[in-house]
């Protein structure tokens, strides 16, 4: 396949690009920086260089300003929105302008769509949108992708959870603290975290890429969510380190303000549509994943 990827230099995108190239696919990455690697790669510096996507079999949209790195000031909220919605709008326009369009458009979103999920209800792809900035951002982001008018292109929206890998994301950030024995609870630790291994995340994207019956919304999370308290315990046990520190909710709220919801919201979410289509997760159990992947 000839595949166009945005966000191909990020944590998830770079890993996906490497896998696709290793499988013999042709990949074009939207980026301003040159990447050297084992396999040949085509670069596009600006979407203005492209008039349509006639030559591509698939478009995968993983681009977006990092959500956690900076405070959500009004200016930063606009940057977060524009980096997702504007780019997605442009991609959709290029697909709609294609006489021979890609067969599939896979576009990112996040489980932040659901907001703070009640313990009395497990959210699946049919659950309603939550409240707050993050939910509204995801709703706008998805809306941009779903405005696709070209009937020849199926659209898959991937609502991504907490992606775990030593190569990037949150796990890479917190591992040094845990190795020093400084891990611990965040808030009361009872909030669920909807996680997924990077391996499964990449396989899920490729599953949707190849499955002609897949379209619509998909939760990219493992079937078994864990509480933050359990996450803390499993990670500490895997590293054979203590983890008795605790950061109270009020302190998290003071330090992170609105971003605190990324750590404190209850993410009780189920990947119903992926499972219904027959996707098999390699890692459903967090403890097993950590045991196999963390270097002692």
Short mmCIF file of C-alpha atoms in Angstrom, two decimals:
data_model
loop_
_atom_site.label_atom_id
_atom_site.label_comp_id
_atom_site.label_asym_id
_atom_site.label_seq_id
_atom_site.Cartn_x
_atom_site.Cartn_y
_atom_site.Cartn_z
CA UNK A 1 0.00 0.00 0.00
CA UNK A 2 0.98 3.61 -0.54
CA UNK A 3 0.27 5.37 2.76
CA UNK A 4 0.30 9.05 3.77
CA UNK A 5 0.90 9.73 7.48
CA UNK A 6 0.69 12.92 9.51
CA UNK A 7 2.36 12.85 12.92
CA UNK A 8 4.73 10.22 11.57
CA UNK A 9 7.67 11.56 13.57
CA UNK A 10 5.93 11.39 16.95
CA UNK A 11 6.00 8.65 19.57
CA UNK A 12 3.27 6.51 17.97
CA UNK A 13 3.73 7.68 14.39
CA UNK A 14 7.43 6.87 14.17
CA UNK A 15 6.85 3.34 15.47
CA UNK A 16 3.97 2.83 13.02
CA UNK A 17 6.01 4.20 10.12
CA UNK A 18 8.87 1.80 10.90
CA UNK A 19 6.52 -1.19 10.99
CA UNK A 20 4.78 -0.27 7.74
CA UNK A 21 8.08 0.25 5.94
CA UNK A 22 9.41 -3.07 7.24
CA UNK A 23 6.32 -4.77 5.80
CA UNK A 24 7.08 -3.34 2.36
CA UNK A 25 4.55 -0.50 2.25
CA UNK A 26 5.43 2.86 0.71
CA UNK A 27 5.10 5.67 3.25
CA UNK A 28 5.00 9.45 2.85
CA UNK A 29 5.30 11.45 6.08
CA UNK A 30 4.17 15.04 6.54
CA UNK A 31 7.11 16.64 8.36
CA UNK A 32 9.55 19.52 8.18
CA UNK A 33 12.40 17.43 9.51
CA UNK A 34 14.36 14.78 7.64
CA UNK A 35 14.43 11.31 9.15
CA UNK A 36 17.12 8.77 8.38
CA UNK A 37 16.41 5.10 8.75
CA UNK A 38 16.82 1.58 7.45
CA UNK A 39 14.03 1.88 4.88
CA UNK A 40 13.37 4.47 2.15
CA UNK A 41 10.87 7.13 3.18
CA UNK A 42 9.21 9.97 1.27
CA UNK A 43 8.73 13.37 2.91
CA UNK A 44 6.16 16.11 2.40
CA UNK A 45 7.00 19.43 4.04
CA UNK A 46 3.63 21.09 3.53
CA UNK A 47 0.15 19.97 2.51
CA UNK A 48 0.11 22.81 -0.02
CA UNK A 49 2.41 20.57 -2.11
CA UNK A 50 -0.51 18.16 -2.60
CA UNK A 51 -3.66 18.77 -4.68
CA UNK A 52 -5.33 15.43 -3.99
CA UNK A 53 -4.67 11.95 -2.64
CA UNK A 54 -5.21 10.00 -5.88
CA UNK A 55 -1.89 8.17 -5.56
CA UNK A 56 -2.45 7.01 -1.96
CA UNK A 57 -4.26 3.90 -0.73
CA UNK A 58 -4.63 5.18 2.84
CA UNK A 59 -4.26 8.33 4.91
CA UNK A 60 -3.45 8.06 8.63
CA UNK A 61 -3.80 11.24 10.68
CA UNK A 62 -1.86 11.13 13.97
CA UNK A 63 -0.89 14.78 14.19
CA UNK A 64 -1.62 17.19 17.04
CA UNK A 65 0.08 19.52 19.51
CA UNK A 66 1.00 17.54 22.69
CA UNK A 67 -1.91 17.80 25.11
CA UNK A 68 -0.08 17.56 28.46
CA UNK A 69 3.09 19.61 27.98
CA UNK A 70 1.78 23.16 28.47
CA UNK A 71 -0.86 24.87 30.62
CA UNK A 72 -4.26 25.20 28.95
CA UNK A 73 -4.29 28.97 28.60
CA UNK A 74 -6.79 30.40 26.09
CA UNK A 75 -3.92 30.71 23.60
CA UNK A 76 -2.76 27.12 24.16
CA UNK A 77 -6.32 25.81 23.85
CA UNK A 78 -6.53 27.46 20.45
CA UNK A 79 -3.20 25.92 19.42
CA UNK A 80 -4.38 22.48 20.57
CA UNK A 81 -7.60 22.89 18.60
CA UNK A 82 -6.09 24.31 15.43
CA UNK A 83 -3.34 21.68 15.26
CA UNK A 84 -6.02 18.99 15.16
CA UNK A 85 -9.13 20.42 13.56
CA UNK A 86 -7.55 22.58 10.85
CA UNK A 87 -5.21 19.83 9.66
CA UNK A 88 -8.01 17.25 9.63
CA UNK A 89 -10.21 19.63 7.64
CA UNK A 90 -7.43 20.02 5.08
CA UNK A 91 -6.92 16.25 4.77
CA UNK A 92 -10.65 15.68 4.28
CA UNK A 93 -10.75 18.35 1.57
CA UNK A 94 -7.87 16.68 -0.29
CA UNK A 95 -9.61 13.29 -0.11
CA UNK A 96 -12.89 14.78 -1.30
CA UNK A 97 -11.02 16.37 -4.21
CA UNK A 98 -9.65 12.98 -5.29
CA UNK A 99 -11.12 11.10 -8.27
CA UNK A 100 -9.35 7.94 -7.11
CA UNK A 101 -9.34 8.51 -3.34
CA UNK A 102 -7.71 6.41 -0.61
CA UNK A 103 -9.79 3.44 0.48
CA UNK A 104 -9.47 4.41 4.14
CA UNK A 105 -8.89 7.49 6.29
CA UNK A 106 -7.82 6.73 9.87
CA UNK A 107 -7.94 9.80 12.09
CA UNK A 108 -6.95 10.22 15.72
CA UNK A 109 -9.07 11.24 18.66
CA UNK A 110 -8.80 10.40 22.36
CA UNK A 111 -10.75 8.80 25.19
CA UNK A 112 -10.95 12.30 26.64
CA UNK A 113 -14.10 12.43 24.51
CA UNK A 114 -15.98 10.67 27.32
CA UNK A 115 -14.86 12.96 30.14
CA UNK A 116 -15.13 11.67 33.71
CA UNK A 117 -16.95 8.33 33.38
CA UNK A 118 -19.14 7.09 36.23
CA UNK A 119 -18.23 3.76 37.83
CA UNK A 120 -21.82 2.67 37.24
CA UNK A 121 -21.35 2.80 33.47
CA UNK A 122 -18.62 1.41 31.23
CA UNK A 123 -18.23 3.67 28.20
CA UNK A 124 -18.15 2.13 24.74
CA UNK A 125 -18.19 3.74 21.31
CA UNK A 126 -21.89 4.60 21.61
CA UNK A 127 -21.53 6.47 24.90
CA UNK A 128 -22.17 10.24 24.88
CA UNK A 129 -19.61 13.01 24.85
CA UNK A 130 -18.50 14.32 28.22
CA UNK A 131 -18.16 17.89 29.45
CA UNK A 132 -15.21 20.26 29.46
CA UNK A 133 -12.54 21.43 27.08
CA UNK A 134 -11.00 18.04 26.29
CA UNK A 135 -14.34 16.46 25.43
CA UNK A 136 -15.26 19.40 23.22
CA UNK A 137 -11.86 19.27 21.52
CA UNK A 138 -12.27 15.58 20.70
CA UNK A 139 -15.80 16.18 19.44
CA UNK A 140 -14.61 18.92 17.07
CA UNK A 141 -11.66 16.81 15.96
CA UNK A 142 -13.87 13.84 15.15
CA UNK A 143 -16.44 16.07 13.48
CA UNK A 144 -13.81 17.30 11.06
CA UNK A 145 -13.01 13.74 9.97
CA UNK A 146 -16.63 12.63 9.80
CA UNK A 147 -17.58 15.42 7.39
CA UNK A 148 -15.98 13.32 4.64
CA UNK A 149 -18.21 13.34 1.56
CA UNK A 150 -16.29 10.91 -0.66
CA UNK A 151 -18.25 7.61 -0.54
CA UNK A 152 -15.22 5.63 -1.75
CA UNK A 153 -13.28 6.28 1.47
CA UNK A 154 -14.23 4.66 4.76
CA UNK A 155 -13.47 6.70 7.87
CA UNK A 156 -12.13 5.20 11.10
CA UNK A 157 -11.81 7.39 14.21
CA UNK A 158 -9.44 6.01 16.84
CA UNK A 159 -10.09 7.16 20.40
CA UNK A 160 -6.72 6.46 21.94
CA UNK A 161 -6.13 5.69 25.60
CA UNK A 162 -2.93 5.76 27.64
CA UNK A 163 -0.33 4.22 25.31
CA UNK A 164 2.38 2.35 27.21
CA UNK A 165 5.95 1.91 26.01
CA UNK A 166 9.43 2.50 27.37
CA UNK A 167 10.15 4.38 24.15
CA UNK A 168 7.79 7.27 24.83
CA UNK A 169 4.64 8.62 26.43
CA UNK A 170 3.82 8.67 30.11
CA UNK A 171 5.55 5.41 31.02
CA UNK A 172 8.89 6.69 29.79
CA UNK A 173 8.42 9.86 31.87
CA UNK A 174 7.56 8.17 35.14
CA UNK A 175 9.92 5.18 35.01
CA UNK A 176 12.90 7.11 36.46
CA UNK A 177 10.79 8.10 39.49
CA UNK A 178 9.59 4.55 40.04
CA UNK A 179 13.11 3.17 39.74
CA UNK A 180 14.07 5.53 42.56
CA UNK A 181 11.19 4.25 44.66
CA UNK A 182 9.24 7.50 44.30
CA UNK A 183 6.10 6.14 42.67
CA UNK A 184 2.73 6.35 44.36
CA UNK A 185 -0.96 7.13 44.29
CA UNK A 186 -2.40 10.10 42.45
CA UNK A 187 -5.41 11.43 44.29
CA UNK A 188 -7.22 8.54 45.99
CA UNK A 189 -5.99 6.17 43.28
CA UNK A 190 -9.49 4.84 42.61
CA UNK A 191 -9.82 6.44 39.17
CA UNK A 192 -9.58 3.96 36.30
CA UNK A 193 -6.93 4.38 33.61
CA UNK A 194 -7.75 3.03 30.15
CA UNK A 195 -4.37 1.86 28.88
CA UNK A 196 -3.11 0.05 25.79
CA UNK A 197 0.33 -1.28 24.90
CA UNK A 198 2.09 0.40 21.99
CA UNK A 199 2.27 -3.04 20.34
CA UNK A 200 -1.51 -3.45 20.43
CA UNK A 201 -2.11 0.15 19.40
CA UNK A 202 -0.01 -0.28 16.26
CA UNK A 203 -1.63 -3.62 15.46
CA UNK A 204 -5.11 -2.12 15.91
CA UNK A 205 -4.34 0.65 13.42
CA UNK A 206 -3.08 -1.89 10.89
CA UNK A 207 -6.13 -4.08 11.56
CA UNK A 208 -8.41 -1.16 10.67
CA UNK A 209 -6.22 -0.34 7.70
CA UNK A 210 -6.74 -3.78 6.18
CA UNK A 211 -10.28 -4.63 7.31
CA UNK A 212 -12.76 -3.43 4.66
CA UNK A 213 -15.66 -3.79 7.11
CA UNK A 214 -14.25 -1.33 9.65
CA UNK A 215 -15.59 2.21 9.82
CA UNK A 216 -16.75 4.69 12.45
CA UNK A 217 -15.51 5.08 16.02
CA UNK A 218 -13.08 2.70 17.74
CA UNK A 219 -11.77 2.76 21.31
CA UNK A 220 -8.08 1.86 21.29
CA UNK A 221 -7.77 0.67 24.88
CA UNK A 222 -7.11 -2.73 26.45
CA UNK A 223 -10.23 -4.68 27.50
CA UNK A 224 -9.21 -4.57 31.17
CA UNK A 225 -8.83 -1.08 32.63
CA UNK A 226 -7.04 -0.70 35.96
CA UNK A 227 -7.32 1.80 38.77
CA UNK A 228 -4.41 4.20 39.18
CA UNK A 229 -3.72 2.52 42.53
CA UNK A 230 -3.43 -0.86 40.80
CA UNK A 231 -1.31 0.66 38.02
CA UNK A 232 1.04 2.03 40.68
CA UNK A 233 1.25 -1.30 42.48
CA UNK A 234 1.83 -3.36 39.31
CA UNK A 235 4.52 -1.00 38.04
CA UNK A 236 6.35 -0.92 41.37
CA UNK A 237 6.15 -4.71 41.71
CA UNK A 238 7.52 -5.21 38.19
CA UNK A 239 10.49 -3.01 39.06
CA UNK A 240 10.83 -4.54 42.54
CA UNK A 241 10.73 -1.08 44.07
CA UNK A 242 8.57 0.52 46.79
CA UNK A 243 5.93 3.03 45.76
CA UNK A 244 4.46 4.60 48.87
CA UNK A 245 4.43 8.24 47.83
CA UNK A 246 1.09 9.96 47.44
CA UNK A 247 0.10 13.16 45.66
CA UNK A 248 -3.24 14.50 46.94
CA UNK A 249 -5.93 15.62 44.54
CA UNK A 250 -5.85 19.22 45.76
CA UNK A 251 -2.14 19.50 44.98
CA UNK A 252 -2.58 18.01 41.49
CA UNK A 253 -5.34 20.55 40.86
CA UNK A 254 -3.13 23.44 41.99
CA UNK A 255 -0.16 22.35 39.89
CA UNK A 256 -1.94 21.24 36.72
CA UNK A 257 -5.22 23.13 36.96
CA UNK A 258 -7.46 22.01 34.06
CA UNK A 259 -4.91 19.43 32.90
CA UNK A 260 -5.43 17.53 36.16
CA UNK A 261 -8.39 15.78 34.52
CA UNK A 262 -5.91 13.80 32.41
CA UNK A 263 -4.76 12.09 35.62
CA UNK A 264 -7.85 12.27 37.82
CA UNK A 265 -10.80 11.56 35.51
CA UNK A 266 -12.28 8.06 35.68
CA UNK A 267 -11.56 6.31 32.36
CA UNK A 268 -13.76 3.22 32.48
CA UNK A 269 -13.78 2.43 28.77
CA UNK A 270 -14.27 -0.73 26.70
CA UNK A 271 -13.07 -1.49 23.11
CA UNK A 272 -16.36 -3.08 22.03
CA UNK A 273 -16.16 -2.47 18.29
CA UNK A 274 -12.60 -3.75 17.92
CA UNK A 275 -13.50 -6.94 19.77
CA UNK A 276 -16.71 -7.36 17.77
CA UNK A 277 -14.64 -7.26 14.57
CA UNK A 278 -12.40 -10.02 15.90
CA UNK A 279 -9.32 -8.04 16.91
CA UNK A 280 -7.20 -9.95 19.42
CA UNK A 281 -5.22 -8.03 22.01
CA UNK A 282 -1.77 -9.33 22.77
CA UNK A 283 -1.81 -7.63 26.17
CA UNK A 284 -5.08 -7.47 28.10
CA UNK A 285 -3.46 -7.71 31.53
CA UNK A 286 -1.31 -4.78 32.67
CA UNK A 287 0.69 -6.92 35.07
CA UNK A 288 1.69 -9.33 32.29
CA UNK A 289 2.61 -6.49 29.96
CA UNK A 290 4.85 -4.82 32.53
CA UNK A 291 6.45 -8.12 33.51
CA UNK A 292 7.41 -8.85 29.89
CA UNK A 293 8.55 -5.39 28.88
CA UNK A 294 10.28 -3.70 31.79
CA UNK A 295 13.99 -4.19 32.15
CA UNK A 296 14.91 -5.13 35.68
#
